[in-house]
Each structure stands twice: as structure tokens, then as C-alpha cells.
Amino acid sequence: MIFVRVIGFSVIVLLCYTLFANILPQVQSNPPEDDEPIVAGEMDMAGMLAWGEKLFSGKGTCTLCHNNLGRAPDLLEMDLATAFDERLKDASYAGEAKGQDGAEAIETYLRESMVDPSAYVVAGFGKKGSDDKVSPMPDVSGAPISLSEPQINALIAFLQSRAGVEATVSLPEAGDAEADADEEDDEGPAETAEAAIEKFTCGACHDLAGSGADTGPKLNGTGKRLGLEGLRKAILEPNADIAKGFEADTMPPDYAEQMRISELNLIVDYLMNLPEGGGQ
Ligand code: HEC
Ligand code: HEC
């Protein structure tokens, strides 16, 4: 009788593990969605929150790093209210939200996190060797993520609401329309290597087009070492071989589903021709 129960229990435990193993990997980055142009001047706060949520996994590519893999705080899972409260009370916080409180302080903290990530670095998440002084997160208003001011406001509104405070950002005004008009061009296949690299935000992690990012290795000289096939494999199956000194599970594992062959070829060609030494 006991024996049967033990077996039954083991089966249930096994089932739970299997379920978990199947659920977890799917939490990773979703394919970017198309960002419809917004009609500035007509958006209300509810629309702003929905837009922010979409940008978080889409154009903002925040889920590339903010996920359950431990490379960055898991913003969608953690208790944001408590976390932000702790950051702002931390003696080493010297940013612009000092002296503000409530929703206003959280707005300032979030904006600063996005456009000046090194102003305050969450303990344990700094660039290697920087003693938590330098953040690996790129300024999301600059290339390659290039979010506009209204888009950053939408993300702030979304994260404020997840922290349980009211959204204090301003809604987009009619004059903001142009700023957003030029961002809805990326549904078709990229025509140049630079456009493909921007579309798949390789420069958020690799030092490409002068981004200076170092979450992933420098790619100069990689083509010579890996060859065409090796490069293709490194992009489509990033976890098959891990570059020395870097960690697995950082690079998005689903480029194979998102990229067209033409785009992959452009990128591989570009990497083959990168000058060997310096940054590019
Ligand atoms: C290349 C990886 C990367 C990307 C892409 C990225 N982040 Fe981050 N982010 C980090 C890391 C690492 C930290 C922790 C270090 C720090 O405090 O800067 C962080 C910190 C933050 C924080 C502070 C979190 C806290 O616990 O206090 C916020 C807010 C944030 N990011 C928002 C965003 C948003 C919004 C986006 C998308 C528009 C984004 N990040 C894109 C890596 C990234
Ligand atoms: C979220 C961060 C991130 C993004 C985005 C990213 N990578 Fe990576 N990449 C890494 C990391 C970390 C490694 C090292 C670990 C590994 O080999 O998987 C890596 C490894 C590589 C390698 C192998 C390098 C070597 O020396 O073996 C190549 C090639 C590469 N990436 C190309 C790309 C291209 C092309 C893109 C865009 C289509 C891209 N990566 C997007 C983080 C990223």
C-alpha cells in the first residue's frame, strides 16, 4: 500500500517538473509586434497603458533582458512597489528622484532607469568588473532601440500601473505625431545589413554600429574564426556553443522563427566583413 502511494507521489512530482519545464522557456521574448502609429492627441491613459505593454515586449525589446533568466530584474514578476521603494531609500541612490515621493518619484526613477541606466545600478546587475557602477542596459532613447519620448512615457505608465500607483506621465499631444510616424516601417524584410541588425537589435548586446554594448562578445573577427556556417549557427542556435566568458540563455533563441533567409544572409555577410580589430 505504502509502496503504491510512493510510486503515485513520484509520478505526480515528475508530472509537475515536466509541466514546469514546458512552461518556462515560453516566457522568453515574444516576436516583435508591429507598432501601429498612434493618433496623438486622441489617446487616453488606458490606451497609453496598453501601448506601453506592447512596447515592452515589442519595439522596446525589454523582455530580451527583463525575463526569468536572471540577467536583469524580472520586471513583470517582481513586486515593483516594494522594489522601487527600496531603490529610492537606498543610501547609494543619488539620482533625480531624491526628495520626490509617491507616483512622481517612481516616474522619475523609471525615466532615469531607461535613459540614464547607470545613474543607479541595481545591486548584482552591473557590468562585470564595474562594481555595480555601470549598467549593461542601453539608453533606450538611443540606437538601436530608439524609443521616442511618447513611447518612453507609455512604458513608464505601464510600469507605474504595475507598481500600483497612478500613471503621472503626460499623454501624447498632436505635435508628437511626426516623432512616431517614422517608426512603423519595419514589417517588411530588411533590405540592408544595417537595417536587419537594427530590426533584430543585435546592437543592444553586441558592440555593433558603435553601440558599445558588451552583454555579448565583440563580433569583430568572429567570422574568420567561425566561418559562414558557424556564424549562421551562432545566430540561429545561440545555445549550441557558448562564447568563452559569456553566459548561455542571454541571446534570443528564436531568431530562426523571426528572420527571413535574406536577412540572415545580409547579417552573416556583414559580420564576415567586419574589420578584425576595432569596434564598428
Ligand atoms: C540589454 C539588456 C537590457 C535591455 C534591452 C533592457 N534592460 Fe532594463 N535593465 C537591465 C539590467 C541589467 C538592469 C539592472 C541594472 C540597472 O539597474 O541598470 C536593468 C534595470 C532596469 C530598471 C530598474 C529596475 C529595478 O529593479 O529598479 C528598469 C525600470 C528597466 N531596466 C526598464 C527597462 C525597459 C522599460 C526596457 C525596454 C524599453 C529595458 N529596461 C531594456 C538590462 C536591460
Ligand atoms: C540579449 C542580448 C543579445 C542579443 C539581442 C543578441 N546577442 Fe548575440 N550573443 C549574446 C551573448 C551573451 C553571446 C555569448 C553567449 C553565446 O555564445 O550564446 C552571443 C553570441 C553571439 C555570437 C557568437 C560569438 C562567438 O564569439 O562565438 C554571434 C555570431 C552573435 N551573438 C550574433 C548576434 C546577432 C547577429 C544578433 C542579432 C541578430 C545577436 N547576436 C543578438 C547576446 C545577444
PDB file of N, CA and C in Angstrom, residues 14-104:
ATOM      1  N   LEU A  14       6.977  14.065 -10.813  1.00  0.00           N
ATOM      2  CA  LEU A  14       7.546  14.067 -12.160  1.00  0.00           C
ATOM      3  C   LEU A  14       6.697  14.901 -13.113  1.00  0.00           C
ATOM      4  N   LEU A  15       5.392  14.692 -13.010  1.00  0.00           N
ATOM      5  CA  LEU A  15       4.476  15.431 -13.883  1.00  0.00           C
ATOM      6  C   LEU A  15       4.641  16.929 -13.675  1.00  0.00           C
ATOM      7  N   CYS A  16       4.756  17.333 -12.409  1.00  0.00           N
ATOM      8  CA  CYS A  16       4.900  18.761 -12.120  1.00  0.00           C
ATOM      9  C   CYS A  16       6.154  19.316 -12.780  1.00  0.00           C
ATOM     10  N   TYR A  17       7.278  18.553 -12.637  1.00  0.00           N
ATOM     11  CA  TYR A  17       8.516  19.018 -13.258  1.00  0.00           C
ATOM     12  C   TYR A  17       8.363  19.160 -14.757  1.00  0.00           C
ATOM     13  N   THR A  18       7.719  18.158 -15.362  1.00  0.00           N
ATOM     14  CA  THR A  18       7.561  18.192 -16.811  1.00  0.00           C
ATOM     15  C   THR A  18       6.756  19.420 -17.216  1.00  0.00           C
ATOM     16  N   LEU A  19       5.703  19.673 -16.452  1.00  0.00           N
ATOM     17  CA  LEU A  19       4.870  20.839 -16.749  1.00  0.00           C
ATOM     18  C   LEU A  19       5.707  22.097 -16.707  1.00  0.00           C
ATOM     19  N   PHE A  20       6.491  22.224 -15.626  1.00  0.00           N
ATOM     20  CA  PHE A  20       7.331  23.412 -15.459  1.00  0.00           C
ATOM     21  C   PHE A  20       8.292  23.577 -16.608  1.00  0.00           C
ATOM     22  N   ALA A  21       8.972  22.473 -16.927  1.00  0.00           N
ATOM     23  CA  ALA A  21       9.981  22.539 -17.977  1.00  0.00           C
ATOM     24  C   ALA A  21       9.342  22.987 -19.278  1.00  0.00           C
ATOM     25  N   ASN A  22       8.080  22.643 -19.454  1.00  0.00           N
ATOM     26  CA  ASN A  22       7.429  23.021 -20.699  1.00  0.00           C
ATOM     27  C   ASN A  22       6.927  24.448 -20.698  1.00  0.00           C
ATOM     28  N   ILE A  23       6.617  24.943 -19.505  1.00  0.00           N
ATOM     29  CA  ILE A  23       6.064  26.292 -19.450  1.00  0.00           C
ATOM     30  C   ILE A  23       7.166  27.331 -19.520  1.00  0.00           C
ATOM     31  N   LEU A  24       8.275  27.071 -18.780  1.00  0.00           N
ATOM     32  CA  LEU A  24       9.270  28.118 -18.596  1.00  0.00           C
ATOM     33  C   LEU A  24       9.842  28.735 -19.876  1.00  0.00           C
ATOM     34  N   PRO A  25      10.347  27.921 -20.818  1.00  0.00           N
ATOM     35  CA  PRO A  25      11.035  28.559 -21.948  1.00  0.00           C
ATOM     36  C   PRO A  25      10.137  29.500 -22.738  1.00  0.00           C
ATOM     37  N   GLN A  26       8.837  29.292 -22.640  1.00  0.00           N
ATOM     38  CA  GLN A  26       7.953  30.126 -23.458  1.00  0.00           C
ATOM     39  C   GLN A  26       7.787  31.533 -22.922  1.00  0.00           C
ATOM     40  N   VAL A  27       8.314  31.762 -21.711  1.00  0.00           N
ATOM     41  CA  VAL A  27       8.175  33.100 -21.151  1.00  0.00           C
ATOM     42  C   VAL A  27       9.166  34.060 -21.799  1.00  0.00           C
ATOM     43  N   GLN A  28      10.113  33.510 -22.584  1.00  0.00           N
ATOM     44  CA  GLN A  28      11.114  34.377 -23.212  1.00  0.00           C
ATOM     45  C   GLN A  28      10.496  35.322 -24.239  1.00  0.00           C
ATOM     46  N   SER A  29      11.400  36.130 -24.838  1.00  0.00           N
ATOM     47  CA  SER A  29      10.930  37.231 -25.668  1.00  0.00           C
ATOM     48  C   SER A  29       9.941  36.802 -26.750  1.00  0.00           C
ATOM     49  N   ASN A  30       8.902  37.573 -26.880  1.00  0.00           N
ATOM     50  CA  ASN A  30       7.936  37.329 -27.946  1.00  0.00           C
ATOM     51  C   ASN A  30       8.435  37.987 -29.212  1.00  0.00           C
ATOM     52  N   PRO A  31       8.006  37.500 -30.363  1.00  0.00           N
ATOM     53  CA  PRO A  31       8.406  38.195 -31.588  1.00  0.00           C
ATOM     54  C   PRO A  31       7.888  39.631 -31.550  1.00  0.00           C
ATOM     55  N   PRO A  32       8.684  40.583 -32.041  1.00  0.00           N
ATOM     56  CA  PRO A  32       8.225  41.971 -32.003  1.00  0.00           C
ATOM     57  C   PRO A  32       6.890  42.111 -32.727  1.00  0.00           C
ATOM     58  N   GLU A  33       6.017  42.899 -32.149  1.00  0.00           N
ATOM     59  CA  GLU A  33       4.742  43.141 -32.823  1.00  0.00           C
ATOM     60  C   GLU A  33       4.884  44.427 -33.625  1.00  0.00           C
ATOM     61  N   ASP A  34       3.994  44.593 -34.573  1.00  0.00           N
ATOM     62  CA  ASP A  34       4.046  45.853 -35.303  1.00  0.00           C
ATOM     63  C   ASP A  34       3.461  46.941 -34.417  1.00  0.00           C
ATOM     64  N   ASP A  35       4.086  48.084 -34.440  1.00  0.00           N
ATOM     65  CA  ASP A  35       3.595  49.210 -33.656  1.00  0.00           C
ATOM     66  C   ASP A  35       2.795  50.114 -34.573  1.00  0.00           C
ATOM     67  N   GLU A  36       1.492  50.064 -34.408  1.00  0.00           N
ATOM     68  CA  GLU A  36       0.705  50.980 -35.242  1.00  0.00           C
ATOM     69  C   GLU A  36       1.042  52.399 -34.821  1.00  0.00           C
ATOM     70  N   PRO A  37       0.988  53.319 -35.773  1.00  0.00           N
ATOM     71  CA  PRO A  37       1.227  54.697 -35.377  1.00  0.00           C
ATOM     72  C   PRO A  37       0.111  55.111 -34.435  1.00  0.00           C
ATOM     73  N   ILE A  38       0.441  55.919 -33.451  1.00  0.00           N
ATOM     74  CA  ILE A  38      -0.615  56.347 -32.555  1.00  0.00           C
ATOM     75  C   ILE A  38      -1.227  57.625 -33.090  1.00  0.00           C
ATOM     76  N   VAL A  39      -2.471  57.827 -32.773  1.00  0.00           N
ATOM     77  CA  VAL A  39      -3.080  59.090 -33.156  1.00  0.00           C
ATOM     78  C   VAL A  39      -2.891  60.039 -31.975  1.00  0.00           C
ATOM     79  N   ALA A  40      -1.841  60.851 -32.075  1.00  0.00           N
ATOM     80  CA  ALA A  40      -1.507  61.729 -30.965  1.00  0.00           C
ATOM     81  C   ALA A  40      -2.649  62.698 -30.722  1.00  0.00           C
ATOM     82  N   GLY A  41      -2.910  62.988 -29.471  1.00  0.00           N
ATOM     83  CA  GLY A  41      -3.988  63.895 -29.137  1.00  0.00           C
ATOM     84  C   GLY A  41      -5.292  63.152 -28.906  1.00  0.00           C
ATOM     85  N   GLU A  42      -5.345  61.867 -29.295  1.00  0.00           N
ATOM     86  CA  GLU A  42      -6.585  61.120 -29.107  1.00  0.00           C
ATOM     87  C   GLU A  42      -6.424  59.980 -28.125  1.00  0.00           C
ATOM     88  N   MET A  43      -5.232  59.824 -27.565  1.00  0.00           N
ATOM     89  CA  MET A  43      -5.002  58.667 -26.707  1.00  0.00           C
ATOM     90  C   MET A  43      -5.336  58.993 -25.256  1.00  0.00           C
ATOM     91  N   ASP A  44      -6.060  58.074 -24.581  1.00  0.00           N
ATOM     92  CA  ASP A  44      -6.299  58.276 -23.155  1.00  0.00           C
ATOM     93  C   ASP A  44      -5.326  57.399 -22.364  1.00  0.00           C
ATOM     94  N   MET A  45      -5.397  57.464 -21.027  1.00  0.00           N
ATOM     95  CA  MET A  45      -4.406  56.748 -20.220  1.00  0.00           C
ATOM     96  C   MET A  45      -4.521  55.238 -20.393  1.00  0.00           C
ATOM     97  N   ALA A  46      -5.747  54.730 -20.598  1.00  0.00           N
ATOM     98  CA  ALA A  46      -5.895  53.287 -20.798  1.00  0.00           C
ATOM     99  C   ALA A  46      -5.170  52.852 -22.075  1.00  0.00           C
ATOM    100  N   GLY A  47      -5.289  53.687 -23.114  1.00  0.00           N
ATOM    101  CA  GLY A  47      -4.605  53.394 -24.373  1.00  0.00           C
ATOM    102  C   GLY A  47      -3.095  53.437 -24.176  1.00  0.00           C
ATOM    103  N   MET A  48      -2.667  54.380 -23.356  1.00  0.00           N
ATOM    104  CA  MET A  48      -1.248  54.554 -23.051  1.00  0.00           C
ATOM    105  C   MET A  48      -0.692  53.279 -22.372  1.00  0.00           C
ATOM    106  N   LEU A  49      -1.455  52.724 -21.407  1.00  0.00           N
ATOM    107  CA  LEU A  49      -1.001  51.519 -20.691  1.00  0.00           C
ATOM    108  C   LEU A  49      -0.881  50.349 -21.655  1.00  0.00           C
ATOM    109  N   ALA A  50      -1.890  50.202 -22.511  1.00  0.00           N
ATOM    110  CA  ALA A  50      -1.882  49.087 -23.461  1.00  0.00           C
ATOM    111  C   ALA A  50      -0.705  49.231 -24.426  1.00  0.00           C
ATOM    112  N   TRP A  51      -0.438  50.481 -24.842  1.00  0.00           N
ATOM    113  CA  TRP A  51       0.678  50.753 -25.759  1.00  0.00           C
ATOM    114  C   TRP A  51       1.992  50.404 -25.061  1.00  0.00           C
ATOM    115  N   GLY A  52       2.120  50.803 -23.782  1.00  0.00           N
ATOM    116  CA  GLY A  52       3.329  50.510 -23.010  1.00  0.00           C
ATOM    117  C   GLY A  52       3.566  49.012 -22.895  1.00  0.00           C
ATOM    118  N   GLU A  53       2.510  48.264 -22.647  1.00  0.00           N
ATOM    119  CA  GLU A  53       2.638  46.814 -22.512  1.00  0.00           C
ATOM    120  C   GLU A  53       3.147  46.196 -23.817  1.00  0.00           C
ATOM    121  N   LYS A  54       2.638  46.717 -24.922  1.00  0.00           N
ATOM    122  CA  LYS A  54       3.032  46.199 -26.220  1.00  0.00           C
ATOM    123  C   LYS A  54       4.498  46.537 -26.532  1.00  0.00           C
ATOM    124  N   LEU A  55       4.872  47.770 -26.200  1.00  0.00           N
ATOM    125  CA  LEU A  55       6.252  48.187 -26.445  1.00  0.00           C
ATOM    126  C   LEU A  55       7.233  47.377 -25.598  1.00  0.00           C
ATOM    127  N   PHE A  56       6.795  46.944 -24.429  1.00  0.00           N
ATOM    128  CA  PHE A  56       7.680  46.241 -23.503  1.00  0.00           C
ATOM    129  C   PHE A  56       8.247  44.967 -24.140  1.00  0.00           C
ATOM    130  N   SER A  57       7.394  44.218 -24.838  1.00  0.00           N
ATOM    131  CA  SER A  57       7.922  43.003 -25.473  1.00  0.00           C
ATOM    132  C   SER A  57       8.176  43.217 -26.963  1.00  0.00           C
ATOM    133  N   GLY A  58       7.641  44.287 -27.525  1.00  0.00           N
ATOM    134  CA  GLY A  58       7.825  44.559 -28.947  1.00  0.00           C
ATOM    135  C   GLY A  58       9.020  45.461 -29.193  1.00  0.00           C
ATOM    136  N   LYS A  59       8.754  46.655 -29.732  1.00  0.00           N
ATOM    137  CA  LYS A  59       9.831  47.546 -30.153  1.00  0.00           C
ATOM    138  C   LYS A  59      10.850  47.849 -29.055  1.00  0.00           C
ATOM    139  N   GLY A  60      10.394  47.935 -27.793  1.00  0.00           N
ATOM    140  CA  GLY A  60      11.317  48.255 -26.700  1.00  0.00           C
ATOM    141  C   GLY A  60      12.307  47.139 -26.399  1.00  0.00           C
ATOM    142  N   THR A  61      11.975  45.909 -26.815  1.00  0.00           N
ATOM    143  CA  THR A  61      12.800  44.714 -26.591  1.00  0.00           C
ATOM    144  C   THR A  61      13.219  44.538 -25.123  1.00  0.00           C
ATOM    145  N   CYS A  62      12.413  45.064 -24.212  1.00  0.00           N
ATOM    146  CA  CYS A  62      12.754  44.970 -22.783  1.00  0.00           C
ATOM    147  C   CYS A  62      12.829  43.515 -22.325  1.00  0.00           C
ATOM    148  N   THR A  63      11.964  42.651 -22.890  1.00  0.00           N
ATOM    149  CA  THR A  63      11.928  41.249 -22.447  1.00  0.00           C
ATOM    150  C   THR A  63      13.159  40.459 -22.904  1.00  0.00           C
ATOM    151  N   LEU A  64      13.986  41.046 -23.786  1.00  0.00           N
ATOM    152  CA  LEU A  64      15.249  40.373 -24.121  1.00  0.00           C
ATOM    153  C   LEU A  64      16.062  40.163 -22.851  1.00  0.00           C
ATOM    154  N   CYS A  65      16.015  41.139 -21.959  1.00  0.00           N
ATOM    155  CA  CYS A  65      16.820  41.058 -20.732  1.00  0.00           C
ATOM    156  C   CYS A  65      15.945  40.916 -19.486  1.00  0.00           C
ATOM    157  N   HIS A  66      14.813  41.627 -19.475  1.00  0.00           N
ATOM    158  CA  HIS A  66      13.940  41.547 -18.299  1.00  0.00           C
ATOM    159  C   HIS A  66      13.021  40.343 -18.435  1.00  0.00           C
ATOM    160  N   ASN A  67      13.536  39.177 -18.032  1.00  0.00           N
ATOM    161  CA  ASN A  67      12.764  37.945 -18.104  1.00  0.00           C
ATOM    162  C   ASN A  67      13.171  37.093 -16.916  1.00  0.00           C
ATOM    163  N   ASN A  68      12.802  35.831 -16.944  1.00  0.00           N
ATOM    164  CA  ASN A  68      13.064  34.996 -15.763  1.00  0.00           C
ATOM    165  C   ASN A  68      14.422  34.308 -15.796  1.00  0.00           C
ATOM    166  N   LEU A  69      15.349  34.819 -16.636  1.00  0.00           N
ATOM    167  CA  LEU A  69      16.642  34.139 -16.742  1.00  0.00           C
ATOM    168  C   LEU A  69      17.719  34.751 -15.860  1.00  0.00           C
ATOM    169  N   GLY A  70      17.359  35.801 -15.117  1.00  0.00           N
ATOM    170  CA  GLY A  70      18.301  36.321 -14.127  1.00  0.00           C
ATOM    171  C   GLY A  70      19.333  37.305 -14.633  1.00  0.00           C
ATOM    172  N   ARG A  71      19.217  37.768 -15.901  1.00  0.00           N
ATOM    173  CA  ARG A  71      20.192  38.729 -16.408  1.00  0.00           C
ATOM    174  C   ARG A  71      19.841  40.156 -15.993  1.00  0.00           C
ATOM    175  N   ALA A  72      18.588  40.369 -15.675  1.00  0.00           N
ATOM    176  CA  ALA A  72      18.107  41.701 -15.275  1.00  0.00           C
ATOM    177  C   ALA A  72      16.902  41.471 -14.369  1.00  0.00           C
ATOM    178  N   PRO A  73      16.548  42.455 -13.536  1.00  0.00           N
ATOM    179  CA  PRO A  73      15.368  42.267 -12.678  1.00  0.00           C
ATOM    180  C   PRO A  73      14.145  41.888 -13.522  1.00  0.00           C
ATOM    181  N   ASP A  74      13.387  40.901 -13.047  1.00  0.00           N
ATOM    182  CA  ASP A  74      12.228  40.403 -13.797  1.00  0.00           C
ATOM    183  C   ASP A  74      11.032  41.325 -13.539  1.00  0.00           C
ATOM    184  N   LEU A  75      10.976  42.418 -14.296  1.00  0.00           N
ATOM    185  CA  LEU A  75      10.019  43.488 -14.009  1.00  0.00           C
ATOM    186  C   LEU A  75       8.562  43.033 -14.045  1.00  0.00           C
ATOM    187  N   LEU A  76       8.264  41.984 -14.819  1.00  0.00           N
ATOM    188  CA  LEU A  76       6.864  41.564 -14.906  1.00  0.00           C
ATOM    189  C   LEU A  76       6.478  40.635 -13.769  1.00  0.00           C
ATOM    190  N   GLU A  77       7.458  40.092 -13.048  1.00  0.00           N
ATOM    191  CA  GLU A  77       7.153  39.143 -11.979  1.00  0.00           C
ATOM    192  C   GLU A  77       7.332  39.743 -10.591  1.00  0.00           C
ATOM    193  N   MET A  78       8.298  40.651 -10.446  1.00  0.00           N
ATOM    194  CA  MET A  78       8.621  41.088  -9.093  1.00  0.00           C
ATOM    195  C   MET A  78       7.596  42.092  -8.562  1.00  0.00           C
ATOM    196  N   ASP A  79       7.672  42.316  -7.250  1.00  0.00           N
ATOM    197  CA  ASP A  79       6.787  43.291  -6.619  1.00  0.00           C
ATOM    198  C   ASP A  79       7.396  44.680  -6.830  1.00  0.00           C
ATOM    199  N   LEU A  80       6.919  45.377  -7.839  1.00  0.00           N
ATOM    200  CA  LEU A  80       7.554  46.637  -8.232  1.00  0.00           C
ATOM    201  C   LEU A  80       7.442  47.700  -7.149  1.00  0.00           C
ATOM    202  N   ALA A  81       6.297  47.748  -6.474  1.00  0.00           N
ATOM    203  CA  ALA A  81       6.111  48.790  -5.467  1.00  0.00           C
ATOM    204  C   ALA A  81       7.209  48.693  -4.404  1.00  0.00           C
ATOM    205  N   THR A  82       7.422  47.471  -3.877  1.00  0.00           N
ATOM    206  CA  THR A  82       8.441  47.273  -2.848  1.00  0.00           C
ATOM    207  C   THR A  82       9.827  47.544  -3.408  1.00  0.00           C
ATOM    208  N   ALA A  83      10.092  47.038  -4.624  1.00  0.00           N
ATOM    209  CA  ALA A  83      11.427  47.207  -5.206  1.00  0.00           C
ATOM    210  C   ALA A  83      11.754  48.691  -5.380  1.00  0.00           C
ATOM    211  N   PHE A  84      10.841  49.463  -5.982  1.00  0.00           N
ATOM    212  CA  PHE A  84      11.130  50.879  -6.238  1.00  0.00           C
ATOM    213  C   PHE A  84      11.300  51.637  -4.926  1.00  0.00           C
ATOM    214  N   ASP A  85      10.488  51.269  -3.936  1.00  0.00           N
ATOM    215  CA  ASP A  85      10.604  51.897  -2.632  1.00  0.00           C
ATOM    216  C   ASP A  85      12.015  51.675  -2.054  1.00  0.00           C
ATOM    217  N   GLU A  86      12.497  50.422  -2.183  1.00  0.00           N
ATOM    218  CA  GLU A  86      13.846  50.104  -1.672  1.00  0.00           C
ATOM    219  C   GLU A  86      14.922  50.875  -2.420  1.00  0.00           C
ATOM    220  N   ARG A  87      14.804  50.933  -3.751  1.00  0.00           N
ATOM    221  CA  ARG A  87      15.822  51.656  -4.545  1.00  0.00           C
ATOM    222  C   ARG A  87      15.914  53.098  -4.081  1.00  0.00           C
ATOM    223  N   LEU A  88      14.733  53.731  -3.932  1.00  0.00           N
ATOM    224  CA  LEU A  88      14.715  55.168  -3.640  1.00  0.00           C
ATOM    225  C   LEU A  88      15.208  55.454  -2.221  1.00  0.00           C
ATOM    226  N   LYS A  89      15.081  54.468  -1.341  1.00  0.00           N
ATOM    227  CA  LYS A  89      15.554  54.666   0.041  1.00  0.00           C
ATOM    228  C   LYS A  89      17.015  54.270   0.198  1.00  0.00           C
ATOM    229  N   ASP A  90      17.563  53.583  -0.802  1.00  0.00           N
ATOM    230  CA  ASP A  90      18.938  53.117  -0.728  1.00  0.00           C
ATOM    231  C   ASP A  90      19.884  54.319  -0.588  1.00  0.00           C
ATOM    232  N   ALA A  91      20.790  54.235   0.405  1.00  0.00           N
ATOM    233  CA  ALA A  91      21.707  55.358   0.661  1.00  0.00           C
ATOM    234  C   ALA A  91      22.537  55.691  -0.575  1.00  0.00           C
ATOM    235  N   SER A  92      22.796  54.700  -1.450  1.00  0.00           N
ATOM    236  CA  SER A  92      23.645  54.991  -2.605  1.00  0.00           C
ATOM    237  C   SER A  92      22.832  55.546  -3.782  1.00  0.00           C
ATOM    238  N   TYR A  93      21.514  55.714  -3.619  1.00  0.00           N
ATOM    239  CA  TYR A  93      20.744  56.317  -4.698  1.00  0.00           C
ATOM    240  C   TYR A  93      20.959  57.835  -4.688  1.00  0.00           C
ATOM    241  N   ALA A  94      21.497  58.388  -5.761  1.00  0.00           N
ATOM    242  CA  ALA A  94      21.784  59.825  -5.790  1.00  0.00           C
ATOM    243  C   ALA A  94      21.158  60.469  -7.015  1.00  0.00           C
ATOM    244  N   GLY A  95      20.110  59.839  -7.544  1.00  0.00           N
ATOM    245  CA  GLY A  95      19.508  60.337  -8.778  1.00  0.00           C
ATOM    246  C   GLY A  95      18.511  61.452  -8.559  1.00  0.00           C
ATOM    247  N   GLU A  96      17.770  61.748  -9.614  1.00  0.00           N
ATOM    248  CA  GLU A  96      16.887  62.916  -9.605  1.00  0.00           C
ATOM    249  C   GLU A  96      15.596  62.724  -8.823  1.00  0.00           C
ATOM    250  N   ALA A  97      15.269  61.467  -8.491  1.00  0.00           N
ATOM    251  CA  ALA A  97      14.019  61.248  -7.750  1.00  0.00           C
ATOM    252  C   ALA A  97      14.188  61.537  -6.260  1.00  0.00           C
ATOM    253  N   LYS A  98      15.413  61.829  -5.870  1.00  0.00           N
ATOM    254  CA  LYS A  98      15.672  62.155  -4.461  1.00  0.00           C
ATOM    255  C   LYS A  98      14.828  63.350  -4.057  1.00  0.00           C
ATOM    256  N   GLY A  99      14.144  63.256  -2.922  1.00  0.00           N
ATOM    257  CA  GLY A  99      13.354  64.400  -2.470  1.00  0.00           C
ATOM    258  C   GLY A  99      11.929  64.400  -3.010  1.00  0.00           C
ATOM    259  N   GLN A 100      11.675  63.588  -4.050  1.00  0.00           N
ATOM    260  CA  GLN A 100      10.289  63.474  -4.535  1.00  0.00           C
ATOM    261  C   GLN A 100       9.636  62.305  -3.817  1.00  0.00           C
ATOM    262  N   ASP A 101       8.312  62.197  -3.857  1.00  0.00           N
ATOM    263  CA  ASP A 101       7.728  60.967  -3.339  1.00  0.00           C
ATOM    264  C   ASP A 101       6.528  60.488  -4.144  1.00  0.00           C
ATOM    265  N   GLY A 102       6.050  59.327  -3.749  1.00  0.00           N
ATOM    266  CA  GLY A 102       4.875  58.739  -4.388  1.00  0.00           C
ATOM    267  C   GLY A 102       5.078  58.466  -5.865  1.00  0.00           C
ATOM    268  N   ALA A 103       3.988  58.610  -6.614  1.00  0.00           N
ATOM    269  CA  ALA A 103       3.992  58.272  -8.032  1.00  0.00           C
ATOM    270  C   ALA A 103       5.002  59.118  -8.811  1.00  0.00           C
ATOM    271  N   GLU A 104       5.198  60.358  -8.352  1.00  0.00           N
ATOM    272  CA  GLU A 104       6.121  61.263  -9.053  1.00  0.00           C
ATOM    273  C   GLU A 104       7.554  60.731  -8.967  1.00  0.00           C
TER     274      GLU A 104
END
